[in-house]
Coordinates of C-alpha atoms in Angstrom, one line a residue:
X1 CA -75.9 76.6 60.8
X2 CA -74.9 73.2 59.7
X3 CA -77.2 70.4 60.8
X4 CA -76.2 68.4 63.9
X5 CA -74.5 65.3 62.6
X6 CA -73.1 62.5 64.9
X7 CA -70.4 61.7 62.4
X8 CA -68.8 65.1 62.9
X9 CA -68.0 63.9 66.3
X10 CA -67.7 60.1 65.8
X11 CA -64.8 60.5 63.4
X12 CA -62.7 57.5 64.4
X13 CA -62.2 54.3 62.5
X14 CA -64.0 52.4 65.2
X15 CA -67.1 54.6 64.6
X16 CA -66.8 53.9 60.9
X17 CA -66.4 50.2 61.6
X18 CA -69.7 50.3 63.5
X19 CA -71.5 51.9 60.6
X20 CA -70.2 49.3 58.1
X21 CA -71.3 46.5 60.4
X22 CA -74.7 48.2 61.0
X23 CA -75.3 48.6 57.3
X24 CA -74.2 45.0 56.3
X25 CA -76.3 43.5 59.0
X26 CA -79.6 44.6 57.2
X27 CA -79.2 41.7 54.8
X28 CA -79.8 39.3 57.6
X29 CA -83.4 40.5 58.3
X30 CA -86.5 39.0 56.7
X31 CA -88.4 41.5 54.5
X32 CA -91.6 40.8 56.4
X33 CA -90.0 42.2 59.6
X34 CA -88.9 45.4 57.9
X35 CA -90.5 48.8 57.2
X36 CA -90.3 50.2 53.7
X37 CA -87.4 52.4 54.7
X38 CA -85.5 49.4 56.2
X39 CA -86.2 47.4 53.0
X40 CA -84.3 50.1 51.1
X41 CA -81.4 49.8 53.6
X42 CA -81.4 46.1 53.0
X43 CA -81.2 46.7 49.2
X44 CA -78.3 49.1 49.7
X45 CA -76.5 46.6 52.0
X46 CA -77.0 43.8 49.5
X47 CA -75.6 45.8 46.7
X48 CA -72.7 47.0 48.9
X49 CA -71.8 43.4 49.9
X50 CA -72.2 42.2 46.3
X51 CA -69.7 44.8 45.1
X52 CA -67.2 43.4 47.6
X53 CA -67.9 39.8 46.7
X54 CA -67.9 40.3 43.0
X55 CA -71.0 38.0 42.7
X56 CA -74.6 37.8 43.9
X57 CA -75.2 37.3 47.6
X58 CA -78.4 35.3 46.9
X59 CA -79.8 33.4 49.9
X60 CA -76.7 33.5 52.1
X61 CA -76.3 34.7 55.7
X62 CA -73.6 37.3 56.6
X63 CA -71.8 36.8 59.9
X64 CA -70.3 40.0 61.0
X65 CA -67.2 40.3 63.2
X66 CA -65.6 43.5 64.4
X67 CA -62.0 43.7 65.5
X68 CA -61.5 40.0 65.0
X69 CA -57.8 39.4 65.5
X70 CA -57.3 43.1 64.8
X71 CA -59.2 42.9 61.5
X72 CA -61.5 46.0 61.3
X73 CA -64.5 44.1 59.9
X74 CA -64.7 40.5 58.9
X75 CA -67.7 39.2 56.9
X76 CA -68.3 35.4 56.8
X77 CA -70.6 34.6 53.9
X78 CA -72.4 31.5 55.0
X79 CA -74.6 29.0 53.1
X80 CA -77.9 28.8 55.1
X81 CA -78.5 25.2 54.1
X82 CA -75.2 23.5 55.1
X83 CA -73.9 26.3 57.4
X84 CA -70.6 26.3 55.5
X85 CA -68.8 29.6 55.1
X86 CA -67.9 29.8 51.4
X87 CA -66.4 33.3 51.4
X88 CA -64.5 35.6 53.8
X89 CA -64.4 39.3 53.3
X90 CA -61.7 41.2 55.1
X91 CA -62.5 44.9 55.3
X92 CA -59.6 47.2 56.2
X93 CA -61.2 50.5 57.2
X94 CA -59.2 53.7 57.2
X95 CA -60.2 57.3 57.8
X96 CA -57.1 59.4 57.3
X97 CA -54.2 57.0 57.6
X98 CA -53.0 54.3 55.1
X99 CA -51.9 50.7 55.2
X100 CA -48.9 49.7 57.2
X101 CA -46.9 46.7 58.4
X102 CA -48.2 44.4 55.5
X103 CA -51.7 44.5 57.1
X104 CA -53.5 42.9 54.2
X105 CA -51.0 40.1 53.7
X106 CA -51.0 39.4 57.5
X107 CA -54.8 39.3 57.7
X108 CA -55.1 37.1 54.7
X109 CA -52.6 34.7 56.1
X110 CA -54.5 34.6 59.4
X111 CA -57.8 33.8 57.7
X112 CA -56.2 31.3 55.4
X113 CA -55.0 29.3 58.4
X114 CA -58.5 29.4 60.0
X115 CA -60.1 28.5 56.6
X116 CA -60.7 24.8 56.9
X117 CA -63.3 24.8 54.1
X118 CA -61.0 26.5 51.7
X119 CA -63.5 29.3 51.2
X120 CA -62.5 32.2 48.9
X121 CA -61.0 35.2 50.6
X122 CA -61.7 38.8 49.4
X123 CA -59.9 41.8 50.7
X124 CA -61.5 45.3 50.7
X125 CA -59.9 48.7 51.4
X126 CA -62.4 51.2 52.6
X127 CA -61.2 54.8 52.9
X128 CA -63.0 58.0 53.9
X129 CA -60.4 60.7 53.1
X130 CA -58.3 60.9 50.0
X131 CA -55.1 58.9 49.4
X132 CA -53.0 59.1 46.3
X133 CA -52.3 56.1 44.1
X134 CA -54.9 53.9 45.9
X135 CA -55.3 51.8 42.7
X136 CA -51.7 50.6 43.3
X137 CA -53.0 48.8 46.4
X138 CA -54.3 46.1 44.1
X139 CA -50.7 45.1 43.4
X140 CA -50.4 44.5 47.2
X141 CA -53.3 42.0 47.5
X142 CA -56.3 44.4 47.8
X143 CA -59.2 43.0 45.7
X144 CA -61.8 45.9 46.0
X145 CA -61.2 49.6 46.8
X146 CA -64.0 51.7 48.2
X147 CA -62.7 55.3 48.2
X148 CA -65.0 58.1 49.2
X149 CA -66.1 58.9 45.7
X150 CA -67.1 55.3 45.0
X151 CA -69.0 55.1 48.4
X152 CA -70.9 58.3 47.6
X153 CA -71.7 57.0 44.1
X154 CA -73.3 53.9 45.5
X155 CA -75.0 55.5 48.5
X156 CA -76.2 58.4 46.3
X157 CA -78.5 56.0 44.4
X158 CA -80.5 55.5 47.7
X159 CA -80.2 58.9 49.4
X160 CA -83.5 60.2 48.2
X161 CA -85.4 57.1 49.2
X162 CA -83.9 56.3 52.7
X163 CA -84.9 58.5 55.6
X164 CA -83.0 56.7 58.3
X165 CA -81.1 59.2 60.3
X166 CA -77.9 57.1 60.7
X167 CA -77.7 56.6 57.0
X168 CA -78.5 60.2 56.2
X169 CA -75.9 61.5 58.8
X170 CA -73.2 59.3 57.3
X171 CA -74.0 60.2 53.7
X172 CA -74.0 63.9 54.5
X173 CA -70.8 63.6 56.4
X174 CA -69.0 62.1 53.4
X175 CA -70.7 64.5 51.0
X176 CA -69.5 67.5 53.1
X177 CA -65.9 66.1 52.9
X178 CA -66.3 65.8 49.1
X179 CA -67.6 69.4 48.9
X180 CA -64.7 70.7 50.9
X181 CA -62.2 68.9 48.7
X182 CA -63.7 70.4 45.6
X183 CA -64.1 73.9 47.1
X184 CA -60.6 74.9 45.9
X185 CA -62.3 76.0 42.6
X186 CA -64.1 78.9 44.1
X187 CA -61.9 79.8 47.1
X188 CA -59.0 82.2 47.0
X189 CA -55.7 80.5 47.4
X190 CA -55.0 82.1 50.8
X191 CA -58.2 80.4 52.1
X192 CA -57.3 76.9 51.1
X193 CA -57.2 74.2 53.7
X194 CA -55.5 70.8 53.3
X195 CA -58.6 69.4 51.5
X196 CA -58.5 72.2 49.0
X197 CA -54.9 71.3 48.1
X198 CA -55.8 67.7 47.7
X199 CA -58.7 68.6 45.4
X200 CA -56.3 70.7 43.3
X201 CA -53.6 68.1 43.2
X202 CA -56.0 65.4 42.1
X203 CA -57.2 67.6 39.3
X204 CA -53.7 68.6 38.3
X205 CA -52.4 65.1 38.2
X206 CA -55.1 64.0 35.7
X207 CA -54.7 67.1 33.5
X208 CA -53.2 65.9 30.2
X209 CA -50.3 67.8 28.5
X210 CA -49.3 69.7 31.6
X211 CA -47.0 67.7 33.9
X212 CA -44.0 66.2 32.1
X213 CA -43.0 62.7 33.2
X214 CA -39.8 60.9 32.3
X215 CA -40.3 57.5 30.8
X216 CA -41.0 55.0 33.6
X217 CA -41.6 57.7 36.2
X218 CA -45.3 58.6 35.9
X219 CA -46.1 56.4 38.9
X220 CA -43.6 58.4 41.0
X221 CA -45.9 61.4 40.6
X222 CA -47.7 61.8 43.9
X223 CA -49.1 64.1 46.5
X224 CA -49.4 64.0 50.2
X225 CA -48.5 65.6 53.5
X226 CA -44.8 66.5 53.9
X227 CA -43.6 66.8 57.5
X228 CA -40.7 69.2 58.2
X229 CA -39.3 71.4 60.9
X230 CA -41.4 74.4 59.8
X231 CA -44.7 72.6 60.5
X232 CA -45.2 70.6 57.3
X233 CA -47.3 71.2 54.1
X234 CA -49.5 69.5 51.5
X235 CA -47.2 68.9 48.5
X236 CA -47.2 67.4 45.1
X237 CA -44.1 66.2 43.2
X238 CA -43.3 64.8 39.8
X239 CA -40.2 63.8 37.8
X240 CA -39.8 65.3 34.3
X241 CA -36.1 64.3 33.8
X242 CA -34.8 60.9 32.9
X243 CA -31.8 59.4 34.8
X244 CA -29.6 60.2 31.7
X245 CA -30.6 63.9 31.8
X246 CA -30.2 64.2 35.5
X247 CA -26.7 62.7 35.2
X248 CA -25.9 65.4 32.6
X249 CA -26.9 68.1 35.0
X250 CA -25.4 66.7 38.2
X251 CA -22.5 64.7 36.8
X252 CA -23.4 61.9 39.2
X253 CA -25.4 58.7 38.7
X254 CA -27.7 58.4 41.6
X255 CA -29.1 61.9 42.6
X256 CA -32.5 63.2 41.6
X257 CA -34.1 66.4 40.3
X258 CA -37.8 66.9 40.4
X259 CA -40.5 69.6 40.7
X260 CA -42.6 70.1 43.8
X261 CA -45.6 72.3 44.7
X262 CA -45.3 73.3 48.4
X263 CA -46.0 76.1 50.9
X264 CA -43.1 78.1 52.1
X265 CA -43.1 81.2 54.3
X266 CA -46.8 81.6 53.8
X267 CA -46.3 81.5 50.1
X268 CA -47.3 78.9 47.5
X269 CA -44.4 77.9 45.3
X270 CA -43.3 75.5 42.6
X271 CA -39.8 74.4 43.5
X272 CA -37.1 72.6 41.6
X273 CA -35.8 70.1 44.1
X274 CA -32.5 68.2 44.4
X275 CA -32.2 65.0 46.4
X276 CA -29.4 62.8 47.6
X277 CA -30.1 59.1 48.3
X278 CA -28.9 57.5 51.5
X279 CA -28.3 54.2 49.7
X280 CA -26.1 53.2 46.9
X281 CA -27.0 51.5 43.6
X282 CA -26.9 48.2 45.3
X283 CA -29.5 49.4 47.9
X284 CA -26.8 49.4 50.6
X285 CA -27.0 52.1 53.3
X286 CA -24.2 54.7 53.0
X287 CA -22.0 55.4 55.9
X288 CA -22.6 58.7 57.7
X289 CA -19.3 60.0 56.4
X290 CA -20.0 59.0 52.8
X291 CA -23.5 60.4 52.9
X292 CA -22.3 63.8 54.3
X293 CA -19.6 64.0 51.7
X294 CA -22.2 63.4 48.9
X295 CA -24.5 66.1 50.4
X296 CA -21.7 68.6 50.5
X297 CA -20.8 68.0 46.9
X298 CA -24.5 68.1 45.9
X299 CA -25.1 71.3 47.8
X300 CA -22.4 73.1 45.6
X301 CA -23.9 71.6 42.5
X302 CA -27.3 72.9 43.6
X303 CA -25.9 76.4 43.8
X304 CA -24.5 76.1 40.2
X305 CA -27.9 74.9 39.0
X306 CA -29.7 77.8 40.6
X307 CA -27.4 80.3 38.9
X308 CA -27.8 78.7 35.5
X309 CA -31.6 78.4 35.8
X310 CA -31.9 82.0 37.0
X311 CA -29.9 83.2 34.0
X312 CA -32.1 81.2 31.6
X313 CA -35.4 82.5 33.2
X314 CA -34.3 86.1 33.5
X315 CA -31.9 86.7 30.6
X316 CA -32.8 84.1 28.0
X317 CA -36.6 84.2 28.1
X318 CA -36.9 84.2 24.3
X319 CA -35.2 80.8 24.1
X320 CA -37.7 79.4 26.8
X321 CA -40.7 80.8 24.8
X322 CA -39.7 78.7 21.8
X323 CA -40.9 75.6 23.7
X324 CA -44.5 77.0 23.8
X325 CA -46.6 76.2 20.7
X326 CA -49.8 78.1 21.7
X327 CA -49.7 81.7 20.4
X328 CA -52.2 82.8 23.1
X329 CA -49.8 81.7 25.8
X330 CA -46.6 83.2 24.5
X331 CA -47.5 86.8 25.4
X332 CA -48.6 85.7 28.8
X333 CA -45.5 83.7 29.5
X334 CA -43.3 86.6 28.2
X335 CA -45.0 88.9 30.8
X336 CA -44.4 86.3 33.6
X337 CA -40.7 85.9 32.7
X338 CA -40.3 89.7 32.6
X339 CA -41.9 90.3 36.0
X340 CA -41.2 87.2 38.1
X341 CA -37.9 86.4 39.8
X342 CA -36.5 82.9 40.2
X343 CA -35.9 82.9 44.0
X344 CA -33.9 80.7 46.3
X345 CA -34.2 79.6 49.9
X346 CA -31.3 79.7 52.3
X347 CA -28.9 77.2 50.9
X348 CA -28.9 74.7 53.7
X349 CA -27.3 71.3 52.8
X350 CA -29.4 68.2 53.4
X351 CA -30.9 65.1 51.8
X352 CA -33.7 67.2 50.1
X353 CA -32.7 70.6 48.9
X354 CA -34.4 73.4 46.9
X355 CA -32.6 74.7 43.9
X356 CA -35.0 77.6 43.4
X357 CA -38.6 78.4 43.0
X358 CA -41.4 80.6 41.4
X359 CA -44.2 81.8 43.6
X360 CA -47.8 81.4 42.2
X361 CA -51.0 83.3 43.1
X362 CA -53.8 81.2 41.7
X363 CA -54.6 78.0 39.8
X364 CA -53.9 79.3 36.3
X365 CA -50.8 81.1 37.5
X366 CA -49.6 77.8 38.9
X367 CA -50.1 75.9 35.7
X368 CA -48.4 78.6 33.6
X369 CA -45.3 78.5 35.9
X370 CA -45.2 74.7 35.9
X371 CA -44.8 74.9 32.1
X372 CA -42.2 77.6 32.4
X373 CA -40.0 75.7 34.9
X374 CA -40.3 72.5 32.8
X375 CA -39.2 74.5 29.7
X376 CA -36.3 76.0 31.7
X377 CA -35.0 72.6 32.7
X378 CA -35.2 71.4 29.1
X379 CA -33.4 74.5 27.9
X380 CA -30.7 73.9 30.4
X381 CA -30.1 70.4 29.0
X382 CA -29.4 71.9 25.5
X383 CA -26.2 73.4 26.7

C-alpha cells in the first residue's frame, strides 16, 4: 500500500501556496536556532529563492505574503540594514489550470503602483501538473518558470539529506505524478489515463523527423484536454500543410486542415481534421448566416477529401510508399496499408470536422500511421 501522504488530500493551490511559503520562510531563521535537518531545508530554500531572483540572496530578509491582493505568494526581499525592499517576487501558483485574465500583467501593475522604492519585480510561474508550451509564457511577462520537472530536479538534490516529513511528503507527491506521466511506456494503451497521454504527447512532440510542420506553424503544435459533447479527450494536434497547400485542397483561403490524435468510441485514432474559422481575414466575426453557409460548403468539401484520401490509402499504396526512404519500414507500411481501412465518422457539419482516421493499437503503430497519413496528404497535393 502507498504511504500515507497529506498532499494526496491537500491537492489545492492554497495547500501548495502554504508549502511554498513554509519552504521560503526557512531562510529567515538563524543557523544557531536550527537542527541539522532544518539547516538543509534552509539551504534548499535559499537556492530556490535565488533561482527566482537570478542572483544571490545574501544577507537579506524575505517577507512572505500569501493571497496579497489575490497574488498567490508575494516575496518582499528586504535589506536588513536599511529595511528597504529591493526586489519583489510574484509567484503565480497553479496545480492543473493555467493563466487567465492577464494575471501576470495585472499583478505586476499592482506591485508597480505600490513600489515606491522602484525595486525590481520578478514574476514566477510555479506549476505542478504538465502544461504545453509553458516556455511561451516568457513572451507574456513571466521571468522564471518552475514546472514539475524543474522542481523535482532542484528538490532531488536534497531528498536524501532532508528527513522532514512535510518536505518528504511533498517531494514524493510530485515524484508520483512524474512516475504516472512516464508510465505510458510500460502500460497497455487501453490502461492509459490522462497523465499517460500527456507523457506520450510530450515525447512525441520532441521526436525529430516524425511530425511534419508547415513553415511558421511549429508553435501551433500542441496538446491538451479537448472538451466535447461525448465527454472530452486528451488530444494532440499539428499542422503539416502550408496555407498555400490547404488552399489547393479546399479552394478557399481561410480554412484549415491538420492532424489530431484523439480518443473516439473507445478507440485511439489519428484523424485528419477540417476546421472553419468564425472570423474573416480581418479578424471580424462572421454573421451566423455567413458562418453556416461556409460550414455547409466545407462539409461537402470534407466528403470529397475523404473519398480522395481513402482511394490513395487503399488503392494507390505503392505511390504512398515512395515517400518512405527507410527500407525496413516499407514492408511494414505496405502491410498496414493492405490491412487497415481509412474510416470516417458520421459526417456532421460543424466548425471542427473529421475528414477520416486510422485507428492505432500501440505507440509504434501510432508513429507508423502518423507517417502514412502525412504521406497521403502530400500525395493528394501532387494531383
